[in-house]
mmCIF file of C-alpha atoms and ligand atoms in Angstrom:
data_model
loop_
_atom_site.group_PDB
_atom_site.id
_atom_site.type_symbol
_atom_site.label_atom_id
_atom_site.label_comp_id
_atom_site.label_asym_id
_atom_site.label_seq_id
_atom_site.Cartn_x
_atom_site.Cartn_y
_atom_site.Cartn_z
ATOM 1 C CA MET A 204 -7.025 32.650 -1.206
ATOM 2 C CA PRO A 205 -3.224 32.912 -0.744
ATOM 3 C CA ASP A 206 -1.089 29.896 -1.606
ATOM 4 C CA ALA A 207 -0.654 27.333 1.160
ATOM 5 C CA TYR A 208 2.487 25.240 1.431
ATOM 6 C CA ILE A 209 1.790 21.927 3.156
ATOM 7 C CA LEU A 210 4.540 19.581 4.334
ATOM 8 C CA GLY A 211 3.304 15.979 3.959
ATOM 9 C CA ILE A 212 4.783 13.042 5.879
ATOM 10 C CA GLU A 213 4.127 9.373 5.026
ATOM 11 C CA SER A 214 5.373 6.314 6.948
ATOM 12 C CA SER A 215 2.570 3.734 6.728
ATOM 13 C CA CYS A 216 4.591 0.862 5.265
ATOM 14 C CA ASP A 217 8.106 0.553 3.842
ATOM 15 C CA GLU A 218 8.670 4.039 2.433
ATOM 16 C CA THR A 219 9.676 7.044 4.515
ATOM 17 C CA ALA A 220 8.476 10.041 2.540
ATOM 18 C CA ALA A 221 8.122 13.792 2.854
ATOM 19 C CA ALA A 222 6.968 16.374 0.321
ATOM 20 C CA VAL A 223 5.947 19.991 0.001
ATOM 21 C CA VAL A 224 2.839 20.658 -2.114
ATOM 22 C CA ARG A 225 1.429 24.087 -2.904
ATOM 23 C CA SER A 226 -2.335 24.462 -2.521
ATOM 24 C CA GLY A 227 -3.046 20.840 -3.453
ATOM 25 C CA GLU A 228 -1.997 21.419 -7.046
ATOM 26 C CA LYS A 229 1.755 21.759 -7.412
ATOM 27 C CA ILE A 230 4.521 19.471 -6.177
ATOM 28 C CA ILE A 231 7.358 21.648 -4.906
ATOM 29 C CA SER A 232 9.442 18.756 -3.571
ATOM 30 C CA ASN A 233 8.953 15.010 -3.209
ATOM 31 C CA VAL A 234 11.414 12.800 -1.313
ATOM 32 C CA VAL A 235 10.912 9.041 -0.953
ATOM 33 C CA PHE A 236 13.330 6.826 0.955
ATOM 34 C CA SER A 237 12.562 3.208 0.105
ATOM 35 C CA GLN A 238 13.369 0.438 2.597
ATOM 36 C CA ILE A 239 13.304 -2.287 -0.058
ATOM 37 C CA GLY A 240 16.963 -3.183 0.595
ATOM 38 C CA THR A 241 16.206 -3.821 4.275
ATOM 39 C CA HIS A 242 13.216 -6.105 3.697
ATOM 40 C CA GLN A 243 14.442 -7.894 0.567
ATOM 41 C CA PRO A 244 16.305 -10.714 2.382
ATOM 42 C CA TYR A 245 13.066 -11.604 4.218
ATOM 43 C CA GLY A 246 10.895 -11.677 1.083
ATOM 44 C CA GLY A 247 8.433 -9.141 2.539
ATOM 45 C CA VAL A 248 8.040 -6.201 4.919
ATOM 46 C CA VAL A 249 9.154 -6.941 8.509
ATOM 47 C CA PRO A 250 7.113 -4.502 10.647
ATOM 48 C CA GLU A 251 9.726 -4.063 13.412
ATOM 49 C CA LEU A 252 12.442 -3.324 10.874
ATOM 50 C CA ALA A 253 10.133 -0.889 9.068
ATOM 51 C CA SER A 254 9.616 1.153 12.274
ATOM 52 C CA ARG A 255 13.352 1.200 12.968
ATOM 53 C CA GLU A 256 14.156 2.344 9.426
ATOM 54 C CA HIS A 257 11.491 5.084 9.606
ATOM 55 C CA LEU A 258 13.068 6.326 12.842
ATOM 56 C CA LYS A 259 16.453 6.572 11.161
ATOM 57 C CA ALA A 260 15.175 8.195 7.972
ATOM 58 C CA ILE A 261 12.451 10.591 9.041
ATOM 59 C CA VAL A 262 14.570 13.585 10.059
ATOM 60 C CA PRO A 263 16.874 13.621 6.993
ATOM 61 C CA VAL A 264 13.943 12.915 4.638
ATOM 62 C CA VAL A 265 11.907 15.853 6.005
ATOM 63 C CA ARG A 266 14.968 18.136 5.949
ATOM 64 C CA LYS A 267 15.618 17.235 2.321
ATOM 65 C CA ALA A 268 11.979 17.811 1.330
ATOM 66 C CA LEU A 269 12.116 21.304 2.868
ATOM 67 C CA ALA A 270 15.527 22.098 1.355
ATOM 68 C CA ASP A 271 14.487 20.870 -2.125
ATOM 69 C CA ALA A 272 11.403 23.081 -1.878
ATOM 70 C CA GLY A 273 13.369 26.141 -0.775
ATOM 71 C CA GLN A 274 11.236 26.161 2.386
ATOM 72 C CA THR A 275 12.036 26.128 6.076
ATOM 73 C CA TYR A 276 10.248 24.680 9.121
ATOM 74 C CA GLN A 277 8.967 28.178 9.803
ATOM 75 C CA SER A 278 7.826 29.052 6.284
ATOM 76 C CA ILE A 279 5.393 26.167 5.702
ATOM 77 C CA ASP A 280 1.728 26.785 6.452
ATOM 78 C CA ALA A 281 0.727 23.368 7.800
ATOM 79 C CA LEU A 282 1.813 19.754 8.275
ATOM 80 C CA ALA A 283 -0.015 16.644 7.110
ATOM 81 C CA VAL A 284 0.639 13.075 8.165
ATOM 82 C CA THR A 285 -0.755 9.632 7.341
ATOM 83 C CA GLN A 286 -2.946 8.390 10.205
ATOM 84 C CA GLY A 287 -3.709 4.978 8.655
ATOM 85 C CA PRO A 288 -4.327 2.400 7.351
ATOM 86 C CA GLY A 289 -0.905 0.781 7.633
ATOM 87 C CA LEU A 290 1.512 -0.798 10.086
ATOM 88 C CA ALA A 291 0.797 0.668 13.534
ATOM 89 C CA GLY A 292 4.452 0.970 14.574
ATOM 90 C CA ALA A 293 5.445 2.510 11.250
ATOM 91 C CA LEU A 294 2.564 5.006 11.318
ATOM 92 C CA LEU A 295 3.473 6.031 14.860
ATOM 93 C CA VAL A 296 6.930 7.186 13.785
ATOM 94 C CA GLY A 297 5.516 9.663 11.265
ATOM 95 C CA ILE A 298 2.697 10.745 13.566
ATOM 96 C CA SER A 299 4.917 11.327 16.638
ATOM 97 C CA TYR A 300 7.388 13.312 14.581
ATOM 98 C CA ALA A 301 4.682 15.378 12.857
ATOM 99 C CA LYS A 302 2.968 16.096 16.183
ATOM 100 C CA ALA A 303 6.218 17.217 17.795
ATOM 101 C CA LEU A 304 7.037 19.458 14.828
ATOM 102 C CA ALA A 305 3.553 20.963 14.695
ATOM 103 C CA PHE A 306 3.603 21.627 18.424
ATOM 104 C CA ALA A 307 7.079 23.179 18.400
ATOM 105 C CA LEU A 308 6.317 25.313 15.341
ATOM 106 C CA ASP A 309 2.768 26.148 16.422
ATOM 107 C CA LYS A 310 1.442 25.085 13.001
ATOM 108 C CA PRO A 311 -1.754 23.208 12.209
ATOM 109 C CA LEU A 312 -1.537 19.435 11.706
ATOM 110 C CA ILE A 313 -3.859 17.493 9.403
ATOM 111 C CA ALA A 314 -4.406 13.720 9.700
ATOM 112 C CA VAL A 315 -4.820 12.001 6.334
ATOM 113 C CA ASN A 316 -6.164 8.599 5.313
ATOM 114 C CA HIS A 317 -3.530 6.845 3.182
ATOM 115 C CA LEU A 318 -6.170 5.608 0.709
ATOM 116 C CA GLU A 319 -7.519 9.114 0.249
ATOM 117 C CA GLY A 320 -3.902 10.068 -0.423
ATOM 118 C CA HIS A 321 -3.702 7.580 -3.318
ATOM 119 C CA ILE A 322 -6.876 9.077 -4.831
ATOM 120 C CA HIS A 323 -5.517 12.614 -4.438
ATOM 121 C CA ALA A 324 -2.287 11.640 -6.203
ATOM 122 C CA VAL A 325 -4.393 11.587 -9.382
ATOM 123 C CA LEU A 326 -6.195 14.859 -8.592
ATOM 124 C CA LEU A 327 -2.915 16.596 -7.762
ATOM 125 C CA GLU A 328 -1.261 15.632 -11.034
ATOM 126 C CA GLU A 329 -4.303 16.469 -13.141
ATOM 127 C CA ARG A 330 -4.486 19.927 -11.539
ATOM 128 C CA GLN A 331 -0.760 20.291 -12.090
ATOM 129 C CA LYS A 332 -1.375 19.646 -15.818
ATOM 130 C CA GLY A 333 -4.104 22.306 -15.778
ATOM 131 C CA ASN A 334 -6.988 19.830 -15.949
ATOM 132 C CA HIS A 335 -9.556 21.079 -13.453
ATOM 133 C CA GLU A 336 -12.535 19.481 -15.108
ATOM 134 C CA LEU A 337 -13.985 16.397 -13.452
ATOM 135 C CA HIS A 338 -17.133 14.496 -14.277
ATOM 136 C CA PHE A 339 -19.112 12.662 -11.644
ATOM 137 C CA PRO A 340 -19.920 9.969 -10.604
ATOM 138 C CA LEU A 341 -16.216 9.307 -10.119
ATOM 139 C CA LEU A 342 -15.085 5.756 -9.460
ATOM 140 C CA ALA A 343 -11.615 5.144 -7.990
ATOM 141 C CA LEU A 344 -9.818 1.802 -7.868
ATOM 142 C CA VAL A 345 -7.114 1.862 -5.181
ATOM 143 C CA VAL A 346 -4.941 -1.141 -5.936
ATOM 144 C CA SER A 347 -1.847 -1.601 -3.787
ATOM 145 C CA GLY A 348 0.008 -4.022 -1.521
ATOM 146 C CA GLY A 349 -2.605 -3.695 1.209
ATOM 147 C CA HIS A 350 -5.775 -2.742 -0.665
ATOM 148 C CA THR A 351 -7.923 -3.497 -3.661
ATOM 149 C CA HIS A 352 -10.784 -1.109 -3.010
ATOM 150 C CA LEU A 353 -13.378 0.551 -5.221
ATOM 151 C CA TYR A 354 -14.746 3.907 -4.081
ATOM 152 C CA LEU A 355 -17.365 6.239 -5.432
ATOM 153 C CA ALA A 356 -15.873 9.644 -4.677
ATOM 154 C CA GLU A 357 -17.961 12.751 -4.283
ATOM 155 C CA GLN A 358 -16.897 16.364 -3.934
ATOM 156 C CA ARG A 359 -18.795 18.329 -1.306
ATOM 157 C CA GLY A 360 -17.706 21.952 -1.413
ATOM 158 C CA ALA A 361 -13.932 21.837 -1.003
ATOM 159 C CA GLY A 362 -14.064 18.463 0.764
ATOM 160 C CA TRP A 363 -14.525 14.900 -0.407
ATOM 161 C CA SER A 364 -16.522 11.893 0.722
ATOM 162 C CA TYR A 365 -16.210 8.260 -0.328
ATOM 163 C CA GLU A 366 -18.435 5.225 -0.532
ATOM 164 C CA ASN A 367 -16.829 1.811 -0.724
ATOM 165 C CA ILE A 368 -18.582 -0.373 -3.306
ATOM 166 C CA GLY A 369 -16.108 -3.262 -3.363
ATOM 167 C CA HIS A 370 -12.954 -4.598 -1.820
ATOM 168 C CA THR A 371 -10.845 -7.714 -1.702
ATOM 169 C CA ARG A 372 -12.156 -10.480 0.523
ATOM 170 C CA ASP A 373 -8.672 -11.877 1.122
ATOM 171 C CA ASP A 374 -5.346 -10.887 -0.495
ATOM 172 C CA ALA A 375 -4.848 -7.493 -2.094
ATOM 173 C CA ALA A 376 -3.732 -7.498 -5.741
ATOM 174 C CA GLY A 377 -0.236 -6.228 -4.867
ATOM 175 C CA GLU A 378 -0.016 -8.846 -2.145
ATOM 176 C CA ALA A 379 -0.772 -11.537 -4.762
ATOM 177 C CA PHE A 380 2.053 -10.172 -6.963
ATOM 178 C CA ASP A 381 4.379 -10.216 -3.938
ATOM 179 C CA LYS A 382 3.389 -13.720 -2.782
ATOM 180 C CA VAL A 383 3.657 -15.253 -6.251
ATOM 181 C CA ALA A 384 7.079 -13.651 -6.795
ATOM 182 C CA LYS A 385 8.183 -14.973 -3.422
ATOM 183 C CA LEU A 386 6.979 -18.514 -4.061
ATOM 184 C CA LEU A 387 8.728 -18.504 -7.455
ATOM 185 C CA GLY A 388 12.000 -17.424 -5.800
ATOM 186 C CA LEU A 389 11.985 -14.010 -7.515
ATOM 187 C CA GLY A 390 12.338 -11.818 -4.420
ATOM 188 C CA TYR A 391 10.584 -8.701 -3.158
ATOM 189 C CA PRO A 392 8.661 -6.584 -4.090
ATOM 190 C CA GLY A 393 6.968 -8.863 -6.592
ATOM 191 C CA GLY A 394 5.020 -6.426 -8.765
ATOM 192 C CA PRO A 395 7.911 -4.676 -10.530
ATOM 193 C CA ILE A 396 9.795 -7.993 -11.044
ATOM 194 C CA ILE A 397 6.757 -9.786 -12.487
ATOM 195 C CA GLU A 398 6.077 -6.798 -14.735
ATOM 196 C CA LYS A 399 9.632 -6.900 -16.132
ATOM 197 C CA LEU A 400 9.592 -10.669 -16.722
ATOM 198 C CA SER A 401 6.091 -10.949 -18.212
ATOM 199 C CA PRO A 402 6.982 -9.748 -21.742
ATOM 200 C CA HIS A 403 9.403 -12.693 -21.952
ATOM 201 C CA GLY A 404 6.650 -15.279 -21.407
ATOM 202 C CA ASP A 405 3.498 -16.365 -23.217
ATOM 203 C CA PRO A 406 0.446 -15.183 -21.239
ATOM 204 C CA ALA A 407 -1.810 -17.746 -22.932
ATOM 205 C CA THR A 408 0.050 -20.753 -21.531
ATOM 206 C CA VAL A 409 -1.636 -21.192 -18.148
ATOM 207 C CA THR A 410 -5.324 -20.489 -17.659
ATOM 208 C CA PHE A 411 -6.461 -19.611 -14.167
ATOM 209 C CA PRO A 412 -10.080 -20.120 -13.187
ATOM 210 C CA PRO A 413 -11.890 -16.812 -12.568
ATOM 211 C CA SER A 414 -12.070 -15.857 -8.887
ATOM 212 C CA GLN A 415 -15.322 -16.802 -7.220
ATOM 213 C CA ILE A 416 -16.903 -15.107 -4.252
ATOM 214 C CA LYS A 417 -19.452 -17.408 -2.734
ATOM 215 C CA HIS A 418 -20.301 -16.151 0.711
ATOM 216 C CA ARG A 419 -21.459 -12.807 2.068
ATOM 217 C CA ASP A 420 -18.646 -10.652 3.430
ATOM 218 C CA ARG A 421 -18.671 -11.285 7.186
ATOM 219 C CA ARG A 422 -16.678 -8.153 7.899
ATOM 220 C CA GLU A 423 -19.543 -6.102 6.493
ATOM 221 C CA LYS A 424 -22.087 -7.516 8.987
ATOM 222 C CA GLY A 425 -24.476 -4.819 10.146
ATOM 223 C CA ALA A 426 -22.245 -2.098 8.766
ATOM 224 C CA ARG A 427 -24.227 -1.267 5.654
ATOM 225 C CA SER A 428 -27.927 -0.830 5.899
ATOM 226 C CA GLU A 429 -29.114 1.727 3.375
ATOM 227 C CA ALA A 430 -26.580 0.598 0.753
ATOM 228 C CA ALA A 431 -27.179 -3.118 1.341
ATOM 229 C CA ASP A 432 -29.251 -3.548 -1.830
ATOM 230 C CA GLN A 433 -26.690 -1.816 -4.051
ATOM 231 C CA PRO A 434 -24.463 -4.019 -6.177
ATOM 232 C CA ARG A 435 -21.001 -4.851 -4.818
ATOM 233 C CA PHE A 436 -17.861 -5.582 -6.748
ATOM 234 C CA ASP A 437 -15.578 -7.556 -4.501
ATOM 235 C CA PHE A 438 -12.260 -9.121 -5.448
ATOM 236 C CA SER A 439 -10.426 -12.253 -4.288
ATOM 237 C CA TYR A 440 -6.795 -13.076 -4.993
ATOM 238 C CA SER A 441 -5.815 -15.865 -2.630
ATOM 239 C CA GLY A 442 -7.132 -18.473 -5.111
ATOM 240 C CA ILE A 443 -4.785 -17.454 -7.913
ATOM 241 C CA LYS A 444 -1.795 -17.656 -5.591
ATOM 242 C CA THR A 445 -2.834 -21.221 -4.634
ATOM 243 C CA ALA A 446 -3.299 -22.055 -8.339
ATOM 244 C CA VAL A 447 0.285 -20.903 -9.021
ATOM 245 C CA LEU A 448 1.490 -23.095 -6.156
ATOM 246 C CA ARG A 449 -0.443 -26.066 -7.565
ATOM 247 C CA TYR A 450 1.174 -25.466 -10.965
ATOM 248 C CA VAL A 451 4.607 -25.414 -9.350
ATOM 249 C CA GLU A 452 3.885 -28.744 -7.648
ATOM 250 C CA THR A 453 2.391 -30.536 -10.638
ATOM 251 C CA HIS A 454 5.190 -29.362 -12.954
ATOM 252 C CA ASN A 455 7.936 -30.075 -10.428
ATOM 253 C CA LEU A 456 9.323 -26.521 -10.514
ATOM 254 C CA GLN A 457 10.521 -26.501 -6.891
ATOM 255 C CA PRO A 458 14.147 -27.589 -7.527
ATOM 256 C CA SER A 459 14.669 -24.803 -10.077
ATOM 257 C CA ILE A 460 12.972 -22.296 -7.715
ATOM 258 C CA ASP A 461 15.337 -23.248 -4.883
ATOM 259 C CA ALA A 462 18.337 -22.889 -7.186
ATOM 260 C CA ARG A 463 17.116 -19.469 -8.415
ATOM 261 C CA ARG A 464 16.518 -18.213 -4.894
ATOM 262 C CA LYS A 465 20.077 -19.174 -3.913
ATOM 263 C CA GLU A 466 21.614 -17.492 -6.958
ATOM 264 C CA LEU A 467 19.588 -14.273 -6.661
ATOM 265 C CA VAL A 468 20.314 -13.831 -2.937
ATOM 266 C CA GLY A 469 23.969 -13.367 -3.889
ATOM 267 C CA ILE A 470 23.203 -10.441 -6.227
ATOM 268 C CA ALA A 471 22.737 -7.082 -4.460
ATOM 269 C CA LYS A 472 20.381 -5.425 -6.962
ATOM 270 C CA PRO A 473 19.409 -8.030 -9.543
ATOM 271 C CA LYS A 474 18.665 -6.684 -13.038
ATOM 272 C CA VAL A 475 16.170 -8.169 -15.451
ATOM 273 C CA GLU A 476 19.025 -10.052 -17.191
ATOM 274 C CA ASP A 477 19.921 -11.680 -13.855
ATOM 275 C CA TYR A 478 16.349 -12.895 -13.382
ATOM 276 C CA LEU A 479 16.165 -14.087 -16.987
ATOM 277 C CA ALA A 480 19.429 -16.014 -16.631
ATOM 278 C CA HIS A 481 17.824 -18.002 -13.821
ATOM 279 C CA CYS A 482 14.314 -18.520 -15.263
ATOM 280 C CA ASP A 483 13.310 -21.284 -17.678
ATOM 281 C CA GLN A 484 10.621 -20.675 -20.305
ATOM 282 C CA ARG A 485 7.945 -22.524 -18.332
ATOM 283 C CA THR A 486 8.450 -20.159 -15.382
ATOM 284 C CA LEU A 487 8.346 -17.081 -17.632
ATOM 285 C CA ASP A 488 5.119 -18.352 -19.225
ATOM 286 C CA LEU A 489 3.644 -18.902 -15.765
ATOM 287 C CA VAL A 490 4.616 -15.357 -14.696
ATOM 288 C CA ALA A 491 3.137 -13.811 -17.851
ATOM 289 C CA SER A 492 -0.070 -15.837 -17.473
ATOM 290 C CA PHE A 493 -0.403 -14.779 -13.839
ATOM 291 C CA GLN A 494 -0.022 -11.081 -14.701
ATOM 292 C CA ARG A 495 -2.545 -11.406 -17.554
ATOM 293 C CA ALA A 496 -5.088 -13.079 -15.239
ATOM 294 C CA MET A 497 -4.636 -10.354 -12.582
ATOM 295 C CA VAL A 498 -5.050 -7.592 -15.158
ATOM 296 C CA GLU A 499 -8.138 -9.193 -16.682
ATOM 297 C CA ASP A 500 -9.799 -9.634 -13.311
ATOM 298 C CA LEU A 501 -9.031 -6.084 -12.100
ATOM 299 C CA VAL A 502 -10.130 -4.462 -15.359
ATOM 300 C CA GLY A 503 -13.196 -6.686 -15.800
ATOM 301 C CA LYS A 504 -14.565 -6.136 -12.274
ATOM 302 C CA THR A 505 -13.807 -2.411 -12.269
ATOM 303 C CA LEU A 506 -15.493 -1.804 -15.606
ATOM 304 C CA ALA A 507 -18.518 -3.817 -14.469
ATOM 305 C CA ALA A 508 -18.722 -1.442 -11.485
ATOM 306 C CA VAL A 509 -18.359 1.542 -13.846
ATOM 307 C CA ARG A 510 -21.391 0.324 -15.800
ATOM 308 C CA ALA A 511 -23.470 -0.482 -12.721
ATOM 309 C CA TYR A 512 -22.890 2.949 -11.186
ATOM 310 C CA ASN A 513 -22.853 4.802 -14.485
ATOM 311 C CA ALA A 514 -19.486 6.325 -13.589
ATOM 312 C CA ALA A 515 -18.328 9.218 -15.780
ATOM 313 C CA THR A 516 -14.676 9.159 -14.689
ATOM 314 C CA LEU A 517 -12.340 6.384 -13.552
ATOM 315 C CA PHE A 518 -9.209 6.743 -11.412
ATOM 316 C CA VAL A 519 -6.782 3.825 -11.065
ATOM 317 C CA THR A 520 -4.195 4.420 -8.348
ATOM 318 C CA GLY A 521 -1.885 2.706 -5.812
ATOM 319 C CA GLY A 522 1.313 0.686 -6.304
ATOM 320 C CA VAL A 523 -0.153 -1.831 -8.763
ATOM 321 C CA ALA A 524 -1.337 1.066 -10.969
ATOM 322 C CA ALA A 525 2.341 1.419 -11.930
ATOM 323 C CA ASN A 526 1.917 -1.789 -13.970
ATOM 324 C CA ASN A 527 2.084 -1.076 -17.667
ATOM 325 C CA GLU A 528 -0.048 -3.982 -18.857
ATOM 326 C CA LEU A 529 -2.750 -2.913 -16.399
ATOM 327 C CA ARG A 530 -2.604 0.690 -17.627
ATOM 328 C CA LEU A 531 -2.742 -0.278 -21.297
ATOM 329 C CA ARG A 532 -5.627 -2.647 -20.742
ATOM 330 C CA PHE A 533 -7.599 -0.084 -18.739
ATOM 331 C CA GLU A 534 -6.916 2.572 -21.376
ATOM 332 C CA MET A 535 -8.006 0.302 -24.216
ATOM 333 C CA ASP A 536 -11.154 -1.045 -22.591
ATOM 334 C CA ALA A 537 -12.204 2.302 -21.115
ATOM 335 C CA ALA A 538 -11.712 3.998 -24.514
ATOM 336 C CA MET A 539 -14.129 1.485 -26.047
ATOM 337 C CA GLU A 540 -16.731 2.642 -23.527
ATOM 338 C CA GLY A 541 -15.872 6.335 -24.004
ATOM 339 C CA LEU A 542 -14.771 6.527 -20.371
ATOM 340 C CA PRO A 543 -11.930 8.853 -19.331
ATOM 341 C CA VAL A 544 -9.437 6.971 -17.141
ATOM 342 C CA TYR A 545 -6.677 8.660 -15.131
ATOM 343 C CA PHE A 546 -3.596 7.233 -13.409
ATOM 344 C CA PRO A 547 -0.930 8.941 -11.340
ATOM 345 C CA SER A 548 2.530 9.102 -12.911
ATOM 346 C CA ARG A 549 4.555 6.019 -11.925
ATOM 347 C CA PRO A 550 6.472 7.754 -9.088
ATOM 348 C CA LEU A 551 3.173 8.895 -7.587
ATOM 349 C CA SER A 552 1.474 5.498 -8.000
ATOM 350 C CA THR A 553 3.500 3.924 -5.204
ATOM 351 C CA ASP A 554 3.673 5.384 -1.691
ATOM 352 C CA ASN A 555 4.764 9.013 -1.424
ATOM 353 C CA ALA A 556 4.037 12.062 0.718
ATOM 354 C CA ALA A 557 2.983 14.463 -2.056
ATOM 355 C CA MET A 558 -0.350 12.643 -2.167
ATOM 356 C CA ILE A 559 -0.719 13.107 1.598
ATOM 357 C CA ALA A 560 -0.029 16.846 1.383
ATOM 358 C CA ALA A 561 -2.498 17.131 -1.529
ATOM 359 C CA ALA A 562 -5.268 15.240 0.276
ATOM 360 C CA ALA A 563 -4.756 17.521 3.293
ATOM 361 C CA TYR A 564 -5.423 20.728 1.368
ATOM 362 C CA PRO A 565 -9.273 20.608 1.424
ATOM 363 C CA ARG A 566 -9.076 19.962 5.189
ATOM 364 C CA PHE A 567 -6.666 22.852 5.559
ATOM 365 C CA LEU A 568 -9.213 25.115 3.849
ATOM 366 C CA ALA A 569 -11.971 23.759 6.102
ATOM 367 C CA ARG A 570 -9.700 24.138 9.152
ATOM 368 C CA GLU A 571 -10.184 20.445 9.989
ATOM 369 C CA PHE A 572 -7.089 20.068 12.126
ATOM 370 C CA ALA A 573 -6.108 16.966 14.086
ATOM 371 C CA PRO A 574 -6.374 17.134 17.876
ATOM 372 C CA ILE A 575 -3.030 16.669 19.601
ATOM 373 C CA GLU A 576 -4.176 13.354 21.139
ATOM 374 C CA PHE A 577 -4.981 11.626 17.801
ATOM 375 C CA SER A 578 -3.136 8.388 17.150
ATOM 376 C CA ALA A 579 -2.317 5.815 14.482
ATOM 377 C CA GLU A 580 -5.212 3.703 13.192
ATOM 378 C CA ALA A 581 -3.912 0.575 11.481
ATOM 379 C CA GLY A 582 -7.358 -0.246 10.071
ATOM 380 C CA LEU A 583 -8.604 3.286 9.343
ATOM 381 C CA VAL A 584 -11.646 3.196 7.041
ATOM 382 C CA LEU A 585 -12.135 5.707 4.217
ATOM 383 C CA ARG A 586 -15.528 7.424 4.127
HETATM 384 O O1 KG4 B 4 0.900 1.745 -2.879
HETATM 385 P P1 KG4 B 4 2.075 0.940 -2.489
HETATM 386 O O2 KG4 B 4 3.450 1.530 -2.724
HETATM 387 O O3 KG4 B 4 2.027 0.552 -0.975
HETATM 388 C C1 KG4 B 4 0.837 0.178 -0.352
HETATM 389 O O4 KG4 B 4 0.060 1.080 0.016
HETATM 390 O O5 KG4 B 4 0.637 -1.056 -0.269
HETATM 391 O O6 KG4 B 4 1.957 -0.461 -3.257
HETATM 392 C C2 KG4 B 4 2.935 -1.452 -3.147
HETATM 393 C C3 KG4 B 4 2.465 -2.671 -3.941
HETATM 394 C C4 KG4 B 4 3.368 -3.886 -3.780
HETATM 395 O O7 KG4 B 4 2.566 -5.031 -3.546
HETATM 396 C C5 KG4 B 4 4.065 -3.986 -5.135
HETATM 397 O O8 KG4 B 4 4.401 -5.305 -5.511
HETATM 398 C C6 KG4 B 4 3.019 -3.412 -6.064
HETATM 399 O O9 KG4 B 4 2.436 -2.361 -5.341
HETATM 400 N N1 KG4 B 4 3.611 -2.881 -7.296
HETATM 401 C C7 KG4 B 4 3.326 -3.376 -8.517
HETATM 402 C C8 KG4 B 4 4.152 -2.654 -9.421
HETATM 403 N N2 KG4 B 4 4.884 -1.726 -8.706
HETATM 404 C C9 KG4 B 4 4.529 -1.892 -7.401
HETATM 405 N N3 KG4 B 4 2.500 -4.351 -8.922
HETATM 406 C C10 KG4 B 4 2.451 -4.641 -10.241
HETATM 407 N N4 KG4 B 4 3.218 -3.997 -11.167
HETATM 408 C C11 KG4 B 4 4.072 -2.998 -10.799
HETATM 409 N N5 KG4 B 4 4.809 -2.380 -11.711
HETATM 410 ZN ZN1 ZN B 5 -0.098 2.905 -0.534
#
């Protein structure tokens, strides 16, 4: 099989990204334009602004990905683009551009599920390191700003299929990091800020009650018949955010939060020292305790699922997988169970297009090309 160079395009949220990947196993170029600066003043992603920024960035980002790879529009073998899940308007920018390019160049176009992309970020980097050995069953935790999903992944020939065995009932883990950072006046995105501040606090100071899932998931109604009796490992993170809010109220932290917010707004790219200069010890302890509770819940539930499904390999991927405490804890606990656990490198944990180009490769081999009329699917399910 000759090498195939796939140009991946990703625009599902607040990163405009393009990359060239060779045969699903080697990153030739990887360009990510982050919109953080645009959304920061609003404390979260503003969908309309995201679409506008994608429109501005997509052409230069794709050009740079091709130039960095020493490729041209004509020399690539296929294009791949994120179809969903994500923000509909943001997805449409990438999809319209990819369709137009594919049509003009007469090249095949492959539609990719963003969540499958996160899983393939791990596969891509392991192949790149020369590790082609995988043991099944393979369990993947996709933990990001929009998702906290557990999948059993199976390889069928060149292709892959996925079974969801758990997901968040409310907020995603990354969303909880973002909301807590916002309510503490720490800005956006919350995960990297909370990670940097946590080592300065005592994680044993505040104890959060473990998340409880009482009712059956209504969204699942009628959807699962044959798998209905299999155990599920759902998550819930809206409670911990409310518990942080309660702590803020009972300890009268609001005045210092308001002051911090005002000070930090005036700093273009705050550094950890800037945050520290505006955080008292109680706030740092709260931040560290929150991160510890998130890590314990994610690791505990995932490893329970590993045991229940007798998984032989664990992948942890998505933006929150960039978190060092989470990685260390997974590594430690998985080692005790003799379970190999793999993460993407930090740059490939958060959104990028190399993972989209890698996930497209099995479909390229199977000639599973997208029809020209396909469109964005904000709630696309991974199967
Ligand atoms: O995968 P991603 O880039 O986009 C989505 O698909 O959502 O994930 C972004 C999420 C954000 O919620 C961000 O706060 C979180 O990942 N995140 C982190 C870290 N870096 C990014 N959360 C915890 N620790 C980090 N170091
Ligand atoms: Zn993502």
